[in-house]
Short mmCIF file of C-alpha atoms and ligand atoms in Angstrom, two decimals:
data_model
loop_
_atom_site.label_atom_id
_atom_site.label_comp_id
_atom_site.label_asym_id
_atom_site.label_seq_id
_atom_site.Cartn_x
_atom_site.Cartn_y
_atom_site.Cartn_z
CA UNK M 1 -13.52 -9.02 35.61
CA UNK M 2 -14.42 -9.37 39.28
CA UNK M 3 -11.25 -8.44 41.14
CA UNK M 4 -10.79 -4.93 39.84
CA UNK M 5 -7.48 -3.11 39.54
CA UNK M 6 -6.17 0.11 41.13
CA UNK M 7 -5.47 3.15 39.01
CA UNK M 8 -4.90 6.87 39.49
CA UNK M 9 -7.13 9.56 38.07
CA UNK M 10 -5.16 11.93 35.86
CA UNK M 11 -7.73 14.07 34.16
CA UNK M 12 -11.46 14.70 33.98
CA UNK M 13 -12.32 14.70 30.29
CA UNK M 14 -16.10 15.13 30.31
CA UNK M 15 -17.70 16.18 33.59
CA UNK M 16 -21.23 15.86 32.20
CA UNK M 17 -20.74 12.21 31.27
CA UNK M 18 -18.53 11.52 34.31
CA UNK M 19 -15.59 10.53 32.14
CA UNK M 20 -11.99 10.60 33.31
CA UNK M 21 -8.61 9.28 32.26
CA UNK M 22 -6.94 6.85 34.65
CA UNK M 23 -3.38 5.60 34.70
CA UNK M 24 -3.21 1.89 35.44
CA UNK M 25 0.39 0.74 35.78
CA UNK M 26 1.41 2.96 32.89
CA UNK M 27 -1.58 2.22 30.67
CA UNK M 28 -3.99 5.11 30.21
CA UNK M 29 -7.62 4.62 29.60
CA UNK M 30 -10.96 6.37 29.69
CA UNK M 31 -13.15 5.41 32.63
CA UNK M 32 -16.46 6.40 34.15
CA UNK M 33 -16.44 7.94 37.64
CA UNK M 34 -20.20 8.29 38.28
CA UNK M 35 -20.09 5.85 41.22
CA UNK M 36 -17.47 7.80 43.18
CA UNK M 37 -18.62 11.32 42.29
CA UNK M 38 -20.05 12.57 45.57
CA UNK M 39 -20.18 16.18 44.49
CA UNK M 40 -20.19 17.84 41.10
CA UNK M 41 -16.69 19.11 41.70
CA UNK M 42 -15.11 16.22 39.79
CA UNK M 43 -11.77 18.00 39.62
CA UNK M 44 -11.27 17.10 43.26
CA UNK M 45 -10.85 13.50 42.12
CA UNK M 46 -7.70 14.24 40.15
CA UNK M 47 -4.79 12.42 41.75
CA UNK M 48 -7.03 10.02 43.64
CA UNK M 49 -6.39 6.26 43.62
CA UNK M 50 -9.45 4.26 42.67
CA UNK M 51 -10.44 0.63 42.31
CA UNK M 52 -11.50 0.04 38.70
CA UNK M 53 -13.98 -2.58 37.61
CA UNK M 54 -14.47 -3.05 33.85
CA UNK M 55 -13.89 0.63 33.13
CA UNK M 56 -15.78 2.06 36.11
CA UNK M 57 -14.19 3.54 39.22
CA UNK M 58 -16.06 1.88 42.08
CA UNK M 59 -14.19 2.96 45.19
CA UNK M 60 -11.62 5.53 46.27
CA UNK M 61 -8.71 3.86 48.04
CA UNK M 62 -5.50 5.18 49.59
CA UNK M 63 -2.12 4.89 47.98
CA UNK M 64 -0.85 2.16 50.31
CA UNK M 65 -3.94 0.05 49.67
CA UNK M 66 -3.47 0.56 45.93
CA UNK M 67 0.14 -0.61 46.13
CA UNK M 68 -0.72 -3.70 48.19
CA UNK M 69 -3.60 -4.60 45.89
CA UNK M 70 -1.43 -4.28 42.80
CA UNK M 71 1.14 -6.55 44.38
CA UNK M 72 -1.42 -9.28 45.13
CA UNK M 73 -2.96 -8.97 41.67
CA UNK M 74 0.49 -9.31 40.19
CA UNK M 75 1.11 -12.46 42.20
CA UNK M 76 -2.26 -13.83 41.11
CA UNK M 77 -1.20 -13.21 37.51
CA UNK M 78 -4.09 -10.79 36.99
CA UNK M 79 -2.28 -7.51 36.28
CA UNK M 80 -0.95 -8.53 32.87
CA UNK M 81 -4.33 -10.00 31.90
CA UNK M 82 -6.15 -6.80 32.82
CA UNK M 83 -3.64 -4.56 31.05
CA UNK M 84 -3.74 -6.71 27.93
CA UNK M 85 -7.53 -6.65 27.97
CA UNK M 86 -7.45 -2.85 28.27
CA UNK M 87 -4.99 -2.46 25.43
CA UNK M 88 -6.68 -4.88 23.08
CA UNK M 89 -10.26 -3.97 23.88
CA UNK M 90 -12.27 -3.93 20.64
CA UNK M 91 -10.33 -1.49 18.55
CA UNK M 92 -12.72 -0.02 15.97
CA UNK Z 1 4.83 -23.93 56.68
CA UNK Z 2 6.74 -23.81 53.45
CA UNK Z 3 4.34 -21.31 51.91
CA UNK Z 4 4.51 -18.79 54.71
CA UNK Z 5 7.46 -17.07 53.10
CA UNK Z 6 5.20 -16.08 50.21
CA UNK Z 7 3.58 -13.53 52.48
CA UNK Z 8 4.90 -10.04 52.49
CA UNK Z 9 4.65 -10.21 56.23
CA UNK Z 10 5.17 -13.84 57.28
CA UNK Z 11 5.43 -12.83 60.93
CA UNK Z 12 1.96 -11.31 60.84
CA UNK Z 13 0.62 -14.33 58.95
CA UNK Z 14 2.10 -16.60 61.61
CA UNK Z 15 0.44 -14.53 64.32
CA UNK Z 16 -2.99 -14.80 62.72
CA UNK Z 17 -2.48 -18.53 62.18
CA UNK Z 18 -1.64 -18.93 65.87
CA UNK Z 19 -4.77 -17.05 66.81
CA UNK Z 20 -6.80 -19.26 64.48
CA UNK Z 21 -5.40 -22.32 66.20
CA UNK Z 22 -6.17 -20.99 69.68
CA UNK Z 23 -9.73 -20.00 68.76
CA UNK Z 24 -10.30 -23.36 67.14
CA UNK Z 25 -9.63 -24.99 70.51
CA UNK Z 26 -12.74 -23.27 71.91
CA UNK Z 27 -15.12 -24.45 69.17
CA UNK Z 28 -17.22 -27.62 69.48
CA UNK Z 29 -16.35 -29.65 66.38
CA UNK Z 30 -18.91 -31.26 64.08
CA UNK Z 31 -18.98 -35.06 64.18
CA UNK Z 32 -16.58 -36.82 61.86
CA UNK Z 33 -15.73 -33.94 59.57
CA UNK Z 34 -13.75 -30.71 59.51
CA UNK Z 35 -15.36 -27.28 59.84
CA UNK Z 36 -16.60 -26.17 56.43
CA UNK Z 37 -16.00 -22.51 55.69
CA UNK Z 38 -17.30 -21.37 52.33
CA UNK Z 39 -15.58 -18.55 50.50
CA UNK Z 40 -18.35 -17.32 48.24
CA UNK Z 41 -16.30 -15.33 45.76
CA UNK Z 42 -14.18 -16.81 42.96
CA UNK Z 43 -11.51 -14.18 43.55
CA UNK Z 44 -11.12 -15.52 47.09
CA UNK Z 45 -10.85 -19.07 45.74
CA UNK Z 46 -8.05 -17.97 43.46
CA UNK Z 47 -6.23 -16.22 46.31
CA UNK Z 48 -6.63 -19.21 48.64
CA UNK Z 49 -4.99 -21.48 46.08
CA UNK Z 50 -2.29 -19.04 45.06
CA UNK Z 51 -1.10 -18.64 48.64
CA UNK Z 52 -1.74 -22.24 49.64
CA UNK Z 53 -3.99 -21.12 52.50
CA UNK Z 54 -5.80 -24.47 52.59
CA UNK Z 55 -2.47 -26.04 53.55
CA UNK Z 56 -1.53 -23.36 56.06
CA UNK Z 57 -4.67 -23.58 58.16
CA UNK Z 58 -5.18 -26.49 60.59
CA UNK Z 59 -6.55 -29.75 59.15
CA UNK Z 60 -9.80 -29.30 61.03
CA UNK Z 61 -10.74 -26.41 58.71
CA UNK Z 62 -11.73 -26.97 55.12
CA UNK Z 63 -12.41 -24.25 52.57
CA UNK Z 64 -15.48 -24.97 50.48
CA UNK Z 65 -15.42 -23.09 47.21
CA UNK Z 66 -18.64 -21.26 46.53
CA UNK Z 67 -20.56 -20.33 43.41
CA UNK Z 68 -19.32 -16.73 43.25
CA UNK Z 69 -17.67 -16.77 39.85
CA UNK Z 70 -20.18 -15.65 37.22
CA UNK Z 71 -18.33 -17.37 34.39
CA UNK Z 72 -18.38 -20.68 36.26
CA UNK Z 73 -22.13 -20.75 36.72
CA UNK Z 74 -22.96 -19.63 33.18
CA UNK Z 75 -25.35 -22.27 31.82
CA UNK Z 76 -24.80 -23.88 28.43
CA UNK Z 77 -28.12 -22.61 27.12
CA UNK Z 78 -27.06 -19.04 27.72
CA UNK Z 79 -23.81 -19.55 25.81
CA UNK Z 80 -25.97 -20.89 22.97
CA UNK Z 81 -28.09 -17.72 23.12
CA UNK Z 82 -24.94 -15.64 22.73
CA UNK Z 83 -23.74 -17.75 19.81
CA UNK Z 84 -27.17 -17.40 18.14
CA UNK Z 85 -26.95 -13.61 18.40
CA UNK Z 86 -23.30 -13.52 17.36
CA UNK Z 87 -24.17 -15.44 14.18
CA UNK Z 88 -26.67 -12.82 12.99
CA UNK Z 89 -24.98 -11.27 9.96
CA UNK Z 90 -25.29 -7.63 11.02
CA UNK Z 91 -24.19 -8.20 14.62
CA UNK Z 92 -20.90 -7.34 16.28
CA UNK Z 93 -21.01 -9.42 19.45
CA UNK Z 94 -18.95 -8.06 22.34
CA UNK Z 95 -18.06 -9.77 25.59
CA UNK Z 96 -15.63 -9.84 28.50
CA UNK Z 97 -12.74 -12.15 27.61
CA UNK Z 98 -13.59 -14.57 30.44
CA UNK Z 99 -16.78 -15.68 28.73
CA UNK Z 100 -15.23 -16.45 25.34
CA UNK Z 101 -14.13 -20.00 26.08
CA UNK Z 102 -17.13 -21.28 28.05
CA UNK Z 103 -18.58 -24.24 26.16
CA UNK Z 104 -22.19 -24.28 25.01
CA UNK Z 105 -23.93 -27.05 23.11
CA UNK Z 106 -22.93 -25.37 19.83
CA UNK Z 107 -19.41 -24.68 21.06
CA UNK Z 108 -17.99 -21.54 22.65
CA UNK Z 109 -17.97 -17.95 21.42
CA UNK Z 110 -14.36 -18.42 20.36
CA UNK Z 111 -15.45 -21.27 18.14
CA UNK Z 112 -18.29 -19.17 16.73
CA UNK Z 113 -15.68 -16.52 15.92
CA UNK Z 114 -13.53 -19.10 14.16
CA UNK Z 115 -16.58 -20.02 12.07
CA UNK Z 116 -16.85 -16.40 10.95
CA UNK Z 117 -19.04 -14.65 13.52
CA UNK Z 118 -17.89 -11.15 14.46
CA UNK Z 119 -17.12 -11.69 18.15
CA UNK Z 120 -14.92 -9.16 19.91
CA UNK Z 121 -13.45 -9.13 23.36
CA UNK Z 122 -13.90 -5.89 25.27
CA UNK Z 123 -12.48 -4.75 28.58
CA UNK Z 124 -15.49 -2.60 29.39
CA UNK Z 125 -19.11 -2.17 28.27
CA UNK Z 126 -18.06 1.43 27.50
CA UNK Z 127 -15.90 0.03 24.69
CA UNK Z 128 -18.88 -1.84 23.26
CA UNK Z 129 -20.90 1.38 23.27
CA UNK Z 130 -18.05 3.19 21.54
CA UNK Z 131 -18.03 0.48 18.87
CA UNK Z 132 -21.75 1.07 18.31
CA UNK Z 133 -21.17 4.81 17.88
CA UNK Z 134 -18.49 4.12 15.28
CA UNK Z 135 -20.47 1.51 13.37
CA UNK Z 136 -23.99 2.89 12.98
CA UNK Z 137 -24.55 0.42 10.11
CA UNK Z 138 -24.03 -2.58 12.41
CA UNK Z 139 -25.82 -3.92 15.50
CA UNK Z 140 -23.54 -4.05 18.53
CA UNK Z 141 -24.63 -6.50 21.23
CA UNK Z 142 -22.88 -6.63 24.59
CA UNK Z 143 -23.01 -9.70 26.83
CA UNK Z 144 -23.83 -8.25 30.25
CA UNK Z 145 -22.48 -10.90 32.60
CA UNK Z 146 -21.65 -10.87 36.28
CA UNK Z 147 -22.79 -10.46 39.84
CA UNK Z 148 -23.49 -7.07 41.37
CA UNK Z 149 -19.83 -6.13 40.87
CA UNK Z 150 -20.29 -5.52 37.16
CA UNK Z 151 -23.99 -4.63 37.22
CA UNK Z 152 -23.50 -0.88 37.81
CA UNK Z 153 -21.16 -0.66 34.83
CA UNK Z 154 -23.64 -2.19 32.41
CA UNK Z 155 -26.56 -0.21 33.85
CA UNK Z 156 -24.68 3.07 33.50
CA UNK Z 157 -23.57 2.18 29.97
CA UNK Z 158 -27.15 1.41 28.96
CA UNK Z 159 -28.34 4.69 30.47
CA UNK Z 160 -25.66 6.52 28.51
CA UNK Z 161 -26.75 4.78 25.29
CA UNK Z 162 -30.38 5.72 25.99
CA UNK Z 163 -29.47 9.33 26.66
CA UNK Z 164 -27.51 9.63 23.43
CA UNK Z 165 -30.05 7.56 21.49
CA UNK Z 166 -27.50 5.02 20.24
CA UNK Z 167 -30.08 2.81 18.55
CA UNK Z 168 -27.77 0.08 17.31
CA UNK Z 169 -26.59 -0.86 20.83
CA UNK Z 170 -28.19 -3.54 22.97
CA UNK Z 171 -27.30 -5.98 25.73
CA UNK Z 172 -28.09 -9.60 26.48
CA UNK Z 173 -28.47 -9.61 30.24
CA UNK Z 174 -27.09 -12.48 32.31
CA UNK Z 175 -26.62 -10.63 35.58
CA UNK Z 176 -27.11 -12.74 38.65
CA UNK Z 177 -27.51 -11.78 42.28
CA UNK Z 178 -25.74 -13.19 45.29
CA UNK Z 179 -28.41 -13.12 48.02
CA UNK Z 180 -30.97 -15.50 46.43
CA UNK Z 181 -28.10 -17.84 45.62
CA UNK Z 182 -26.91 -17.95 49.21
CA UNK Z 183 -30.52 -18.55 50.28
CA UNK Z 184 -30.79 -21.47 47.87
CA UNK Z 185 -27.53 -22.96 49.17
CA UNK Z 186 -28.57 -22.63 52.80
CA UNK Z 187 -32.06 -24.01 52.32
CA UNK Z 188 -30.63 -27.21 50.82
CA UNK Z 189 -31.00 -29.85 53.57
CA UNK Z 190 -27.64 -31.30 52.53
CA UNK Z 191 -25.88 -28.01 53.16
CA UNK Z 192 -22.92 -28.56 55.47
CA UNK Z 193 -21.52 -25.05 55.63
CA UNK Z 194 -20.57 -23.77 59.07
CA UNK Z 195 -19.60 -20.22 58.21
CA UNK Z 196 -18.99 -17.84 55.33
CA UNK Z 197 -16.24 -15.62 54.05
CA UNK Z 198 -18.34 -13.08 52.18
CA UNK Z 199 -17.56 -11.43 48.84
CA UNK Z 200 -15.73 -8.10 48.98
CA UNK Z 201 -16.53 -6.44 45.68
CA UNK Z 202 -20.16 -7.50 45.45
CA UNK Z 203 -20.58 -6.06 48.95
CA UNK Z 204 -18.84 -2.85 47.90
CA UNK Z 205 -21.85 -2.34 45.63
CA UNK Z 206 -24.75 -3.78 47.66
CA UNK Z 207 -23.50 -3.17 51.21
CA UNK Z 208 -23.84 -5.60 54.12
CA UNK Z 209 -27.44 -5.28 55.24
CA UNK Z 210 -28.85 -7.94 52.92
CA UNK Z 211 -26.81 -10.71 54.53
CA UNK Z 212 -28.62 -10.46 57.87
CA UNK Z 213 -30.76 -13.56 57.23
CA UNK Z 214 -27.66 -15.76 57.27
CA UNK Z 215 -26.93 -15.33 60.99
CA UNK Z 216 -30.58 -14.58 61.91
CA UNK Z 217 -32.31 -17.50 60.16
CA UNK Z 218 -29.49 -20.00 59.81
CA UNK Z 219 -27.19 -19.14 62.70
CA UNK Z 220 -24.06 -18.94 60.51
CA UNK Z 221 -21.34 -16.31 60.81
CA UNK Z 222 -20.71 -14.20 57.70
CA UNK Z 223 -17.57 -12.05 57.40
CA UNK Z 224 -17.08 -9.84 54.32
CA UNK Z 225 -13.41 -10.05 53.31
CA UNK Z 226 -10.76 -8.44 51.15
CA UNK Z 227 -8.80 -10.72 48.85
CA UNK Z 228 -5.27 -10.29 50.12
CA UNK Z 229 -4.06 -13.47 51.84
CA UNK Z 230 -3.88 -11.74 55.21
CA UNK Z 231 -7.43 -10.41 54.74
CA UNK Z 232 -8.59 -13.96 54.20
CA UNK Z 233 -6.80 -15.36 57.25
CA UNK Z 234 -8.05 -12.48 59.38
CA UNK Z 235 -11.62 -13.05 58.15
CA UNK Z 236 -11.38 -16.76 58.81
CA UNK Z 237 -10.32 -15.96 62.37
CA UNK Z 238 -13.29 -13.58 62.74
CA UNK Z 239 -15.66 -16.36 61.61
CA UNK Z 240 -14.11 -18.81 64.08
CA UNK Z 241 -14.16 -16.27 66.89
CA UNK Z 242 -17.93 -15.86 66.42
CA UNK Z 243 -18.33 -19.62 66.64
CA UNK Z 244 -16.18 -19.80 69.76
CA UNK Z 245 -18.29 -17.10 71.39
CA UNK Z 246 -21.45 -18.94 70.39
CA UNK Z 247 -22.81 -16.09 68.29
CA UNK Z 248 -23.43 -15.38 64.62
CA UNK Z 249 -23.49 -12.01 62.90
CA UNK Z 250 -22.46 -10.15 59.77
CA UNK Z 251 -19.06 -8.54 60.16
CA UNK Z 252 -17.01 -6.46 57.76
CA UNK Z 253 -13.29 -7.14 57.58
CA UNK Z 254 -13.00 -5.11 54.34
CA UNK Z 255 -14.40 -1.82 55.66
CA UNK Z 256 -11.66 0.11 53.83
CA UNK Z 257 -13.55 -0.62 50.59
CA UNK Z 258 -17.01 -1.87 51.65
CA UNK Z 259 -19.44 0.74 53.03
CA UNK Z 260 -22.28 -0.65 55.18
CA UNK Z 261 -24.92 0.64 52.77
CA UNK Z 262 -23.07 -0.03 49.54
CA UNK Z 263 -22.65 2.44 46.70
CA UNK Z 264 -25.65 4.73 46.33
CA UNK Z 265 -25.01 5.88 42.76
CA UNK Z 266 -24.44 2.29 41.61
CA UNK Z 267 -27.59 1.00 43.32
CA UNK Z 268 -29.65 3.80 41.82
CA UNK Z 269 -28.50 3.00 38.27
CA UNK Z 270 -29.13 -0.73 38.80
CA UNK Z 271 -32.65 -0.14 40.09
CA UNK Z 272 -33.39 2.15 37.17
CA UNK Z 273 -32.37 -0.37 34.52
CA UNK Z 274 -32.98 -3.84 36.01
CA UNK Z 275 -35.81 -5.78 37.59
CA UNK Z 276 -35.87 -9.31 39.07
CA UNK Z 277 -36.43 -12.27 36.79
CA UNK Z 278 -38.86 -14.83 38.21
CA UNK Z 279 -36.17 -17.45 37.83
CA UNK Z 280 -32.66 -17.77 36.51
CA UNK Z 281 -30.67 -20.83 35.38
CA UNK Z 282 -27.28 -21.67 36.86
CA UNK Z 283 -24.82 -24.17 35.53
CA UNK Z 284 -24.74 -27.03 38.00
CA UNK Z 285 -27.33 -25.54 40.34
CA UNK Z 286 -30.36 -25.47 38.05
CA UNK Z 287 -33.01 -22.78 38.30
CA UNK Z 288 -33.02 -20.47 41.33
CA UNK Z 289 -35.97 -18.16 41.99
CA UNK Z 290 -35.33 -14.45 41.56
CA UNK Z 291 -31.59 -14.99 41.29
CA UNK Z 292 -31.14 -12.90 38.20
CA UNK Z 293 -32.30 -9.65 36.67
CA UNK Z 294 -33.53 -8.51 33.28
CA UNK Z 295 -33.75 -5.16 31.56
CA UNK Z 296 -36.92 -3.23 32.40
CA UNK Z 297 -39.54 -2.72 29.69
CA UNK Z 298 -38.77 1.01 29.65
CA UNK Z 299 -35.42 0.10 28.08
CA UNK Z 300 -36.73 -2.65 25.79
CA UNK Z 301 -35.01 -1.04 22.79
CA UNK Z 302 -31.67 -1.87 24.38
CA UNK Z 303 -32.59 -5.42 25.33
CA UNK Z 304 -31.09 -7.78 22.74
CA UNK Z 305 -33.47 -10.57 23.75
CA UNK Z 306 -36.48 -8.46 22.79
CA UNK Z 307 -34.82 -6.74 19.88
CA UNK Z 308 -33.86 -9.99 18.14
CA UNK Z 309 -36.83 -12.02 19.35
CA UNK Z 310 -34.50 -14.48 21.03
CA UNK Z 311 -36.05 -17.68 22.34
CA UNK Z 312 -33.76 -18.70 25.22
CA UNK Z 313 -32.17 -22.12 24.77
CA UNK Z 314 -32.54 -24.66 27.55
CA UNK Z 315 -29.69 -27.17 27.56
CA UNK Z 316 -28.86 -29.73 30.23
CA UNK Z 317 -25.26 -29.98 31.45
CA UNK Z 318 -23.32 -32.91 29.93
CA UNK Z 319 -24.07 -36.05 31.94
CA UNK Z 320 -20.45 -36.66 32.87
CA UNK Z 321 -20.05 -33.23 34.50
CA UNK Z 322 -20.32 -32.96 38.26
CA UNK Z 323 -20.06 -29.19 38.33
CA UNK Z 324 -23.23 -28.90 40.42
CA UNK Z 325 -21.86 -30.93 43.29
CA UNK Z 326 -18.62 -28.97 43.16
CA UNK Z 327 -20.39 -25.61 43.16
CA UNK Z 328 -22.52 -26.70 46.11
CA UNK Z 329 -19.39 -27.70 47.98
CA UNK Z 330 -20.38 -31.35 48.14
CA UNK Z 331 -17.53 -32.62 45.99
CA UNK Z 332 -13.91 -31.54 45.69
CA UNK Z 333 -12.98 -30.61 42.09
CA UNK Z 334 -10.46 -33.41 41.56
CA UNK Z 335 -13.07 -35.96 42.60
CA UNK Z 336 -15.22 -35.16 39.55
CA UNK Z 337 -15.06 -38.13 37.20
CA UNK Z 338 -14.12 -35.89 34.27
CA UNK Z 339 -11.38 -33.95 36.09
CA UNK Z 340 -8.08 -33.98 34.23
CA UNK Z 341 -9.42 -36.50 31.73
CA UNK Z 342 -12.29 -35.29 29.52
CA UNK Z 343 -12.12 -31.94 31.28
CA UNK Z 344 -8.89 -29.89 31.34
CA UNK Z 345 -8.14 -26.16 31.03
CA UNK Z 346 -7.35 -26.70 27.33
CA UNK Z 347 -10.56 -28.67 26.71
CA UNK Z 348 -12.99 -27.55 29.41
CA UNK Z 349 -16.29 -29.37 29.73
CA UNK Z 350 -17.55 -27.31 32.59
CA UNK Z 351 -17.06 -23.62 33.17
CA UNK Z 352 -15.30 -24.26 36.48
CA UNK Z 353 -12.35 -25.33 34.37
CA UNK Z 354 -12.36 -22.18 32.22
CA UNK Z 355 -11.84 -19.21 34.47
CA UNK Z 356 -8.84 -18.64 36.71
CA UNK Z 357 -11.43 -18.15 39.45
CA UNK Z 358 -13.01 -21.55 38.88
CA UNK Z 359 -12.26 -24.16 41.53
CA UNK Z 360 -11.45 -26.87 38.95
CA UNK Z 361 -9.01 -24.67 37.04
CA UNK Z 362 -7.39 -23.68 40.34
CA UNK Z 363 -7.02 -27.32 41.38
CA UNK Z 364 -5.54 -28.09 38.01
CA UNK Z 365 -3.15 -25.15 38.05
CA UNK Z 366 -2.01 -25.39 41.64
CA UNK Z 367 -1.43 -29.11 41.73
CA UNK Z 368 -4.43 -31.30 42.35
CA UNK Z 369 -2.17 -34.29 42.76
CA UNK Z 370 -0.41 -32.54 45.58
CA UNK Z 371 -3.74 -31.83 47.24
CA UNK Z 372 -4.97 -35.35 46.60
CA UNK Z 373 -1.84 -36.73 48.15
CA UNK Z 374 -2.06 -34.70 51.32
CA UNK Z 375 -5.45 -33.75 52.62
CA UNK Z 376 -8.26 -34.54 50.29
CA UNK Z 377 -7.50 -37.98 48.95
S1 SF4 O 401 -13.76 -31.15 36.30
FE1 SF4 O 401 -14.91 -30.19 34.63
S2 SF4 O 401 -16.81 -31.32 34.50
FE2 SF4 O 401 -15.90 -31.82 36.49
S3 SF4 O 401 -16.79 -30.35 37.93
FE3 SF4 O 401 -14.91 -29.45 37.17
S4 SF4 O 401 -15.51 -28.18 35.43
FE4 SF4 O 401 -17.23 -29.57 35.87
#
């Protein structure tokens, strides 16, 4: 929960609530982008790589940084854990 | 250097290691012990073990594993509070997976679930809020745990719940803050820390300004670091270089993610929702003044403690545990009398054995015997 994981913003789903869809290693999930929204033009964030912490995008990073981070997380055994947690998160 | 080939760029790693060795030659050594460099963050601890950095660096440097893993410092009494709430019949209790296995005096949340409590693991507080929207007939409680890294996410979720008026959603707040904790560590007369590798993701939220007292009042270097192995080696070198030059300051090795002033939107949400607690309990460390936050009265409706009239449990750590000495860096994990015997990853006594970021779990996973046999025994 502390390391965070890189993902790529695919779509802004609700600009008022700062909600977006992010692709994290093939898993898609809804995230909040309030902490990286510097302007109201949220559409500019589409395609950006971000560091995700528990469903919140906390920092915009570049693609190379994202790739390196994913590699380290994979070696730490954290990627699978995060993806499983995302998939299994409290289904209604 | 058998681990050096684990680096994507072993040549670069070798270069930094050489620089570390050269700089070390210019530092006056403490009497009869290695230099103690504390990595504050549990993520760094994990990375250090995974890449065997403690074996790569010269013997005169020792990593001391700090208290920066929120799961590891979660006191038993607080786990009991969660179990108490989870056992209320109308409650759906939601938590990050990491906290599920931490033992309390009435067992862990996983055990409460096995006894019939509705405990659910969530990836994000947003998922807990969604659960509350879908189950208006139930009370959804989220366990808000973590340092400043996760604090913005819970604050923003609570604000969203307040805006929508989701009345059946509340949080039990166990957020803790890094600066008072570092102050408590440094003011301990037994503290033998010579320099710090500072947390990357906490600093991404709070920025670097708050660390100034560490060099100013205590004369210790503090370098905020990323968690890739090369980041850590580079940061270690930056700490040593300050020592060699006879200075101490706050430096930022992780500037690609950590802005000097932190994240404005995150800080705003945190200030809106949270205020300091007079005191907060830590597993192993006891109570530390103003080291935690609670939900402001303006949001009392979303504070599970108020909503359910919870009387916080106060439970001492089991007598056999030496988690406190380990968290303070005074004892290596494998030297705890319970290590590998009463306390293992399958049957953890202390939280340091639960999380992959806990020093005891890391020692267990990455071969304590190996470490005992070489450097620490
Ligand atoms: S081995 Fe177990 S009891 Fe001992 S310090 Fe580690 S977590 Fe605590």
